Coordinates of C-alpha atoms and ligand atoms in Angstrom, one line a residue:
X1 CA 0.0 0.0 0.0
X2 CA 2.8 2.5 1.0
X3 CA 4.6 1.7 -2.3
X4 CA 1.4 2.4 -4.4
X5 CA 0.8 5.7 -2.7
X6 CA 4.5 6.7 -3.3
X7 CA 4.2 5.7 -7.0
X8 CA 1.0 8.0 -7.3
X9 CA 2.7 11.0 -5.7
X10 CA 5.8 10.5 -7.8
X11 CA 3.9 10.4 -11.1
X12 CA 1.9 13.5 -10.1
X13 CA -1.5 13.6 -12.1
X14 CA -0.4 11.0 -14.7
X15 CA -2.8 8.2 -14.5
X16 CA -1.0 4.8 -14.2
X17 CA -2.9 2.3 -16.2
X18 CA -1.6 -1.2 -16.2
X19 CA -4.6 -2.8 -17.8
X20 CA -8.3 -3.6 -17.5
X21 CA -10.2 -2.3 -14.5
X22 CA -12.8 -4.6 -13.0
X23 CA -14.0 -8.0 -14.6
X24 CA -16.4 -8.6 -17.3
X25 CA -20.0 -9.4 -16.1
X26 CA -23.5 -10.0 -17.8
X27 CA -23.4 -11.9 -21.1
X28 CA -19.6 -11.2 -21.6
X29 CA -18.8 -12.9 -18.2
X30 CA -15.4 -14.7 -18.5
X31 CA -14.0 -12.3 -21.1
X32 CA -10.4 -11.6 -20.2
X33 CA -9.1 -10.0 -23.4
X34 CA -5.2 -9.9 -23.2
X35 CA -5.2 -11.3 -19.8
X36 CA -1.9 -10.9 -17.9
X37 CA 0.2 -9.9 -21.0
X38 CA 2.4 -6.9 -20.3
X39 CA 0.6 -3.7 -21.0
X40 CA 2.3 -1.5 -23.6
X41 CA 1.5 1.6 -25.5
X42 CA 2.1 1.5 -29.3
X43 CA 4.3 4.3 -30.6
X44 CA 2.2 5.3 -33.6
X45 CA -0.9 4.5 -35.6
X46 CA 1.0 1.8 -37.8
X47 CA 2.0 -0.1 -34.5
X48 CA -1.5 0.3 -33.1
X49 CA -2.9 -1.2 -36.3
X50 CA -0.5 -4.1 -36.2
X51 CA -0.9 -4.9 -32.5
X52 CA -4.7 -4.8 -32.8
X53 CA -4.9 -7.4 -35.5
X54 CA -1.9 -9.8 -34.9
X55 CA -2.2 -13.3 -33.2
X56 CA -0.6 -12.2 -29.9
X57 CA -2.6 -11.8 -26.7
X58 CA -2.1 -8.1 -25.9
X59 CA -3.0 -5.4 -23.4
X60 CA -2.8 -2.4 -25.7
X61 CA -2.7 1.0 -23.8
X62 CA -4.2 4.0 -25.8
X63 CA -2.2 6.8 -24.0
X64 CA -2.8 9.5 -26.4
X65 CA -5.0 10.4 -29.5
X66 CA -4.3 8.1 -32.4
X67 CA -5.5 10.0 -35.5
X68 CA -6.1 7.9 -38.5
X69 CA -8.3 10.5 -40.2
X70 CA -6.1 11.2 -43.3
X71 CA -4.0 8.1 -43.1
X72 CA -5.5 6.6 -46.2
X73 CA -6.1 9.9 -47.9
X74 CA -9.4 11.0 -49.4
X75 CA -11.7 9.4 -51.9
X76 CA -14.7 10.6 -54.0
X77 CA -18.0 8.8 -54.7
X78 CA -21.6 9.5 -55.8
X79 CA -24.5 9.5 -53.4
X80 CA -27.5 11.6 -52.3
X81 CA -29.0 13.5 -49.4
X82 CA -32.4 13.5 -47.9
X83 CA -34.3 16.6 -46.3
X84 CA -31.2 18.7 -45.8
X85 CA -27.7 18.6 -47.1
X86 CA -24.5 18.7 -45.3
X87 CA -24.2 22.5 -45.4
X88 CA -27.6 22.8 -43.6
X89 CA -26.7 20.4 -40.9
X90 CA -27.7 17.2 -42.6
X91 CA -25.8 14.1 -43.6
X92 CA -25.3 12.8 -47.1
X93 CA -25.4 9.0 -48.1
X94 CA -22.4 7.6 -49.8
X95 CA -23.3 5.1 -52.6
X96 CA -26.5 4.7 -54.5
X97 CA -28.0 2.0 -52.3
X98 CA -30.3 4.3 -50.3
X99 CA -30.9 7.0 -52.9
X100 CA -34.2 5.9 -54.2
X101 CA -37.3 7.9 -53.5
X102 CA -38.6 11.3 -54.4
X103 CA -37.2 13.0 -51.3
X104 CA -33.7 12.1 -52.3
X105 CA -31.4 14.5 -54.1
X106 CA -28.5 13.0 -56.1
X107 CA -24.9 14.0 -55.6
X108 CA -22.0 13.1 -57.9
X109 CA -19.0 14.2 -55.9
X110 CA -18.9 13.4 -52.2
X111 CA -15.4 13.6 -50.9
X112 CA -14.6 11.7 -47.7
X113 CA -11.7 10.1 -45.8
X114 CA -10.9 6.6 -47.0
X115 CA -9.8 5.4 -43.5
X116 CA -13.3 5.9 -42.0
X117 CA -14.7 3.3 -44.3
X118 CA -11.9 0.9 -43.6
X119 CA -12.0 -0.1 -40.0
X120 CA -9.1 -1.5 -37.9
X121 CA -9.3 -5.2 -37.5
X122 CA -9.2 -6.5 -34.0
X123 CA -8.0 -10.2 -33.3
X124 CA -8.6 -12.5 -30.4
X125 CA -7.3 -12.0 -26.9
X126 CA -6.9 -8.3 -26.8
X127 CA -7.5 -5.7 -24.2
X128 CA -7.6 -2.1 -25.6
X129 CA -7.4 0.2 -22.7
X130 CA -7.4 4.0 -22.5
X131 CA -5.1 5.8 -20.0
X132 CA -6.9 8.4 -17.9
X133 CA -8.7 10.7 -20.4
X134 CA -6.1 10.4 -23.1
X135 CA -7.2 7.4 -24.9
X136 CA -8.6 8.5 -28.2
X137 CA -9.0 6.7 -31.6
X138 CA -10.0 9.2 -34.3
X139 CA -11.0 8.8 -37.9
X140 CA -11.2 5.0 -38.0
X141 CA -13.3 2.5 -36.2
X142 CA -12.6 -1.0 -34.7
X143 CA -13.8 -4.2 -36.3
X144 CA -13.9 -7.3 -34.1
X145 CA -14.2 -9.9 -36.8
X146 CA -13.7 -13.6 -36.6
X147 CA -12.3 -13.1 -33.1
X148 CA -13.1 -13.9 -29.5
X149 CA -12.3 -12.5 -26.1
X150 CA -11.8 -8.8 -26.6
X151 CA -12.1 -6.0 -24.1
X152 CA -12.4 -2.4 -25.2
X153 CA -12.3 -0.1 -22.1
X154 CA -12.0 3.7 -21.4
X155 CA -11.5 4.6 -25.2
X156 CA -13.1 7.6 -27.0
X157 CA -13.9 6.8 -30.7
X158 CA -14.7 9.8 -32.5
X159 CA -14.8 11.9 -35.8
X160 CA -15.3 9.2 -38.3
X161 CA -16.6 11.0 -41.5
X162 CA -19.5 12.4 -39.4
X163 CA -21.0 14.2 -42.5
X164 CA -21.4 11.0 -44.4
X165 CA -23.8 8.0 -43.7
X166 CA -21.8 4.9 -44.7
X167 CA -18.5 6.9 -43.9
X168 CA -17.8 4.4 -41.1
X169 CA -18.9 2.7 -37.9
X170 CA -17.1 3.1 -34.4
X171 CA -17.2 -0.6 -33.4
X172 CA -18.2 -3.5 -35.5
X173 CA -18.8 -7.0 -33.9
X174 CA -19.0 -9.9 -36.4
X175 CA -18.4 -13.7 -36.3
X176 CA -17.3 -13.1 -32.6
X177 CA -17.9 -14.1 -29.1
X178 CA -17.1 -12.7 -25.7
X179 CA -16.6 -9.0 -26.3
X180 CA -16.9 -6.3 -23.5
X181 CA -17.2 -2.7 -24.4
X182 CA -16.9 -0.8 -21.1
X183 CA -16.5 3.0 -20.1
X184 CA -16.0 4.1 -23.7
X185 CA -17.4 7.1 -25.4
X186 CA -18.7 7.6 -29.0
X187 CA -19.4 10.9 -30.8
X188 CA -19.4 12.2 -34.3
X189 CA -19.6 8.9 -36.3
X190 CA -20.8 8.6 -39.9
X191 CA -22.9 5.5 -39.4
X192 CA -23.3 3.3 -36.4
X193 CA -21.7 3.7 -33.0
X194 CA -21.9 0.0 -32.4
X195 CA -23.1 -2.6 -35.0
X196 CA -23.2 -6.4 -35.3
X197 CA -24.4 -8.7 -38.0
X198 CA -25.7 -10.5 -39.9
X199 CA -23.3 -13.2 -38.4
X200 CA -23.1 -14.0 -34.8
X201 CA -21.8 -11.4 -32.5
X202 CA -21.9 -13.9 -29.5
X203 CA -21.8 -12.9 -25.9
X204 CA -21.5 -9.0 -25.7
X205 CA -21.7 -6.8 -22.7
X206 CA -21.9 -3.0 -23.5
X207 CA -21.6 -1.2 -20.2
X208 CA -21.0 2.3 -18.8
X209 CA -20.6 3.9 -22.2
X210 CA -21.5 7.5 -23.3
X211 CA -23.2 7.7 -26.6
X212 CA -23.2 11.4 -27.4
X213 CA -25.3 12.3 -30.2
X214 CA -24.6 16.1 -30.4
X215 CA -23.6 16.8 -34.1
X216 CA -23.7 19.5 -36.8
X217 CA -24.4 16.7 -39.2
X218 CA -27.7 14.9 -38.6
X219 CA -29.6 12.5 -40.7
X220 CA -32.8 13.7 -38.9
X221 CA -31.8 17.4 -39.5
X222 CA -32.0 18.3 -35.8
X223 CA -28.5 18.3 -34.7
X224 CA -29.0 14.8 -33.0
X225 CA -27.3 11.5 -34.4
X226 CA -29.7 8.9 -35.6
X227 CA -27.4 5.9 -36.1
X228 CA -26.7 4.7 -32.6
X229 CA -26.7 0.8 -32.1
X230 CA -27.7 -1.7 -34.8
X231 CA -27.5 -5.2 -33.5
X232 CA -28.8 -7.6 -36.2
X233 CA -26.5 -10.6 -35.5
X234 CA -28.0 -14.2 -35.8
X235 CA -26.7 -15.1 -32.3
X236 CA -26.5 -12.1 -30.1
X237 CA -26.6 -12.3 -26.4
X238 CA -26.3 -8.9 -25.1
X239 CA -26.1 -7.1 -21.7
X240 CA -26.6 -3.3 -22.1
X241 CA -26.0 -1.8 -18.6
X242 CA -25.4 1.7 -17.1
X243 CA -25.0 3.4 -20.5
X244 CA -25.7 7.2 -20.8
X245 CA -27.4 7.9 -24.1
X246 CA -28.1 11.5 -25.0
X247 CA -29.1 13.9 -27.7
X248 CA -29.7 11.0 -30.1
X249 CA -32.7 10.7 -32.5
X250 CA -32.8 7.0 -33.3
X251 CA -31.7 3.3 -32.9
X252 CA -30.8 3.8 -29.4
X253 CA -30.8 0.8 -29.6
X254 CA -32.2 -1.1 -32.5
X255 CA -31.9 -4.9 -32.3
X256 CA -33.5 -8.0 -33.8
X257 CA -32.7 -10.6 -36.5
X258 CA -34.4 -12.1 -39.4
X259 CA -33.1 -15.4 -38.6
X260 CA -36.1 -17.5 -37.3
X261 CA -33.8 -20.0 -35.6
X262 CA -32.1 -17.4 -33.4
X263 CA -32.8 -17.2 -29.7
X264 CA -31.2 -13.9 -29.2
X265 CA -31.6 -12.1 -26.0
X266 CA -31.1 -8.5 -24.9
X267 CA -31.0 -7.5 -21.2
X268 CA -31.0 -3.7 -20.7
X269 CA -30.4 -2.7 -17.2
X270 CA -30.1 0.7 -15.5
X271 CA -29.4 2.7 -18.5
X272 CA -30.1 6.6 -18.7
X273 CA -31.7 8.0 -21.8
X274 CA -31.8 11.8 -22.0
X275 CA -33.1 14.5 -24.4
X276 CA -33.7 12.5 -27.4
X277 CA -36.0 14.0 -30.2
X278 CA -36.5 10.5 -31.7
X279 CA -36.7 6.8 -30.5
X280 CA -34.7 4.8 -28.1
X281 CA -35.7 1.2 -28.4
X282 CA -36.6 -0.1 -31.6
X283 CA -37.0 -3.9 -31.5
X284 CA -37.2 -6.4 -34.4
X285 CA -38.0 -10.1 -34.5
X286 CA -36.3 -13.1 -32.9
X287 CA -34.9 -11.2 -29.9
X288 CA -36.2 -11.6 -26.4
X289 CA -36.0 -8.5 -24.1
X290 CA -35.8 -7.9 -20.4
X291 CA -35.7 -4.1 -20.2
X292 CA -35.5 -3.0 -16.3
X293 CA -34.4 -0.1 -14.2
X294 CA -34.0 2.2 -17.1
X295 CA -34.8 6.0 -17.0
X296 CA -36.1 7.9 -20.0
X297 CA -36.0 11.7 -19.5
X298 CA -37.3 14.0 -22.2
X299 CA -37.2 11.1 -24.7
X300 CA -39.9 11.5 -27.6
X301 CA -40.3 7.7 -28.2
X302 CA -38.9 5.5 -25.4
X303 CA -39.9 2.5 -27.6
X304 CA -41.3 2.3 -31.1
X305 CA -44.9 1.1 -31.5
X306 CA -43.7 -1.8 -33.9
X307 CA -41.4 -3.2 -31.2
X308 CA -44.4 -4.9 -29.4
X309 CA -45.6 -6.3 -32.9
X310 CA -42.7 -8.6 -33.5
X311 CA -42.2 -12.4 -33.4
X312 CA -40.4 -12.3 -29.9
X313 CA -41.4 -11.0 -26.5
X314 CA -40.6 -8.1 -24.1
X315 CA -40.7 -7.7 -20.4
X316 CA -40.3 -3.9 -19.6
X317 CA -42.9 -2.9 -17.0
X318 CA -43.3 0.5 -15.5
X319 CA -45.2 -0.7 -12.5
X320 CA -46.4 -3.9 -11.0
X321 CA -45.9 -7.5 -12.3
X322 CA -42.2 -7.4 -11.3
X323 CA -42.7 -10.3 -9.1
X324 CA -43.5 -12.5 -12.1
X325 CA -39.9 -12.7 -12.7
X326 CA -39.0 -14.6 -9.5
X327 CA -40.1 -18.0 -10.8
X328 CA -38.3 -17.6 -14.0
X329 CA -35.0 -15.8 -13.2
X330 CA -34.8 -16.1 -9.5
X331 CA -35.5 -12.5 -8.5
X332 CA -38.0 -9.8 -9.1
X333 CA -37.6 -7.5 -12.0
X334 CA -37.2 -3.7 -11.6
X335 CA -39.6 -1.1 -12.9
X336 CA -38.5 1.4 -15.6
X337 CA -39.3 5.1 -15.3
X338 CA -40.3 7.7 -17.8
X339 CA -40.0 11.3 -16.8
X340 CA -39.7 15.0 -18.0
X341 CA -42.0 15.2 -21.1
X342 CA -41.1 11.9 -22.5
X343 CA -43.5 10.0 -24.8
X344 CA -45.2 6.9 -23.3
X345 CA -43.6 3.6 -22.9
X346 CA -45.9 0.6 -23.6
X347 CA -45.3 -1.8 -20.5
X348 CA -45.3 -5.4 -21.6
X349 CA -45.0 -8.3 -19.1
X350 CA -44.5 -11.3 -21.3
X351 CA -42.6 -13.8 -19.2
X352 CA -41.5 -15.7 -22.5
X353 CA -38.7 -13.1 -22.7
X354 CA -37.6 -14.2 -19.3
X355 CA -37.6 -17.8 -20.2
X356 CA -35.2 -17.2 -23.2
X357 CA -32.9 -15.1 -21.0
X358 CA -32.8 -17.9 -18.4
X359 CA -32.1 -20.4 -21.2
X360 CA -29.1 -18.4 -22.3
X361 CA -27.6 -19.1 -18.9
X362 CA -28.6 -17.8 -15.5
X363 CA -24.9 -17.0 -14.8
X364 CA -25.2 -14.2 -17.4
X365 CA -28.2 -12.5 -15.8
X366 CA -26.8 -9.5 -13.8
X367 CA -28.6 -7.8 -10.9
X368 CA -30.6 -4.6 -11.3
X369 CA -31.0 -1.6 -9.1
X370 CA -34.1 0.7 -8.8
X371 CA -34.3 3.8 -10.9
X372 CA -33.7 6.3 -8.2
X373 CA -30.0 6.7 -8.7
X374 CA -29.8 5.9 -12.4
X375 CA -29.4 9.4 -13.8
X376 CA -26.8 10.6 -11.4
X377 CA -25.0 7.3 -11.6
X378 CA -25.0 7.1 -15.3
X379 CA -23.8 10.6 -15.7
X380 CA -21.1 10.2 -13.0
X381 CA -19.8 6.8 -14.3
X382 CA -20.3 6.5 -18.0
X383 CA -17.7 7.4 -20.5
X384 CA -13.9 7.9 -20.4
X385 CA -11.8 9.0 -17.5
X386 CA -14.1 7.3 -14.9
X387 CA -12.5 3.8 -14.3
Ligands
LIG1 C1 -6.6 -16.9 -27.5 O1 -6.2 -17.4 -26.3 C2 -6.7 -18.8 -26.0 C3 -6.5 -19.3 -24.6 O2 -5.2 -18.9 -24.2 C4 -6.0 -19.7 -27.0 O3 -6.4 -21.0 -26.9 C5 -6.2 -19.2 -28.5 O4 -5.4 -19.9 -29.4 C6 -6.0 -17.7 -28.5 N1 -6.2 -17.3 -29.8 C7 -5.4 -16.7 -30.7 C8 -6.0 -16.3 -32.1 O5 -4.4 -16.4 -30.4
LIG2 C1 -35.4 18.2 -24.3 O1 -34.7 17.7 -25.4 C2 -34.5 18.5 -26.4 C3 -33.7 17.9 -27.6 O2 -34.3 16.6 -28.0 C4 -33.8 19.9 -26.0 O3 -33.8 20.8 -27.1 C5 -34.6 20.4 -25.0 O4 -33.9 21.6 -24.4 C6 -34.8 19.5 -23.8 N1 -35.6 20.0 -22.8 C7 -35.2 20.1 -21.5 C8 -36.1 20.6 -20.5 O5 -33.9 19.8 -21.1

C-alpha cells in the first residue's frame, strides 16, 4: 500500500494504467482480453494497427490520440442526401443503395476520408485500454471480426466521417464471441456507433458507455445523431448496462434478427436516456428482451410502436408485475421510469422473454437496481476517465 501511494505521488497527475479495471459481467462474463500480458502503448498509428490484428494476446494502452483521419487519404463517390444537405446540418449518403425515393437528391462528388470506411481489424485475446482521459481513436473504427475474447475499455472513438452515412462505424462485432465494451465514449460517427451482424456477435456486454449524439450533421436534421446501435446478429446475447445515451434521434438501440432459428436475448439494465427527439428502443424479431431499471428523460419515443408487434417477447414494466420474474430468473424484475416530457412507454410483461434469458444461462443475468440513482450514476460513471 505504501509503495502504491508513493508511486502515485511520484507520477503526479499522470494516470497509471496497467490494464483492464474490473471484470467482465453479464453476457460477456469470462471475457479476459489480453489477460496478464504486459501492458504496452504503441508508438504510432501503424504499430497500433499491427498490434490490434496480430495473433498475440495483448494489453494495448491507448495513451494519447491516435489520429487515422487522413491516413489513407481521401476518396470521392456519388450518393445523395435527404431533407437537408451537409451545409444545412444534414448528412449525405455515400453510394447509391439508399438513393431511391422522391425525397432524395442525387450528388455526384462526395469527398470523404478513406480510413473511415476501412475499420481497424481486431483479433482475439486483446485488451484495448485508454489511459486516464487520453485514450482517443480518431478517424477509423474497430472491427472485431472472426475473433473472440476482446475488451475495449475507456477509449473515446470519434470523428469518423461524421458528415457521411456509410462513412464508417465506431465498433463492429461480427463472427465473434465474448466482447466487453466498457466505459467508452462515442461521438461524431458517420454511421453506427456500435453494429453487429448479420453473423453471430456472440456474448457481448456494453456497459457504462457514453453515446453522445450532439452533431452538426444529423440524418434527422435536428443536430442529433440517428445511427446509434444496430444489433442484427444471428446469435447475439447482449447485456446493456449503465450506459448514458443523450441527444440522439434513433436506433438507441435497434436490435433483432430475421434468422428465425435465433434465440437472441437483450438484457437492458439501469441505462439513462436523455434529451432525445426520436426513438430509443426499436426492436425487431427473434430477440427476447428484459428491459428493467432504465430511466427515460425528455425522450420523444422510449420504444417504437412496432417493437411490440414482433415475433419475440418483451418484459419492460413501468409498475407492478415485477414479482412474475422470480419464478423464471430467481428474482423480481425492476420497474422502468419515464419522466420529463417523455412519450409513453408501452409496458409489456411477457414472461416468455425471461424464459429465453434464463435459457441463455442464469450466470449471465446480472442484478438490477431501482431507478432512483440511475440518472446521477450514469452521468457520473459512463464514458472515459471514470475507471
Ligand atoms: C486466445 O487465447 C486462447 C487461450 O489462451 C488460445 O487457446 C487461443 O489460441 C488464442 N487465440 C489466438 C488467435 O491467439
Ligand atoms: C429536451 O430535449 C431537447 C432535444 O431533444 C432539447 O432541445 C430540450 O432543451 C430538452 N428539454 C429540456 C427541458 O431539457
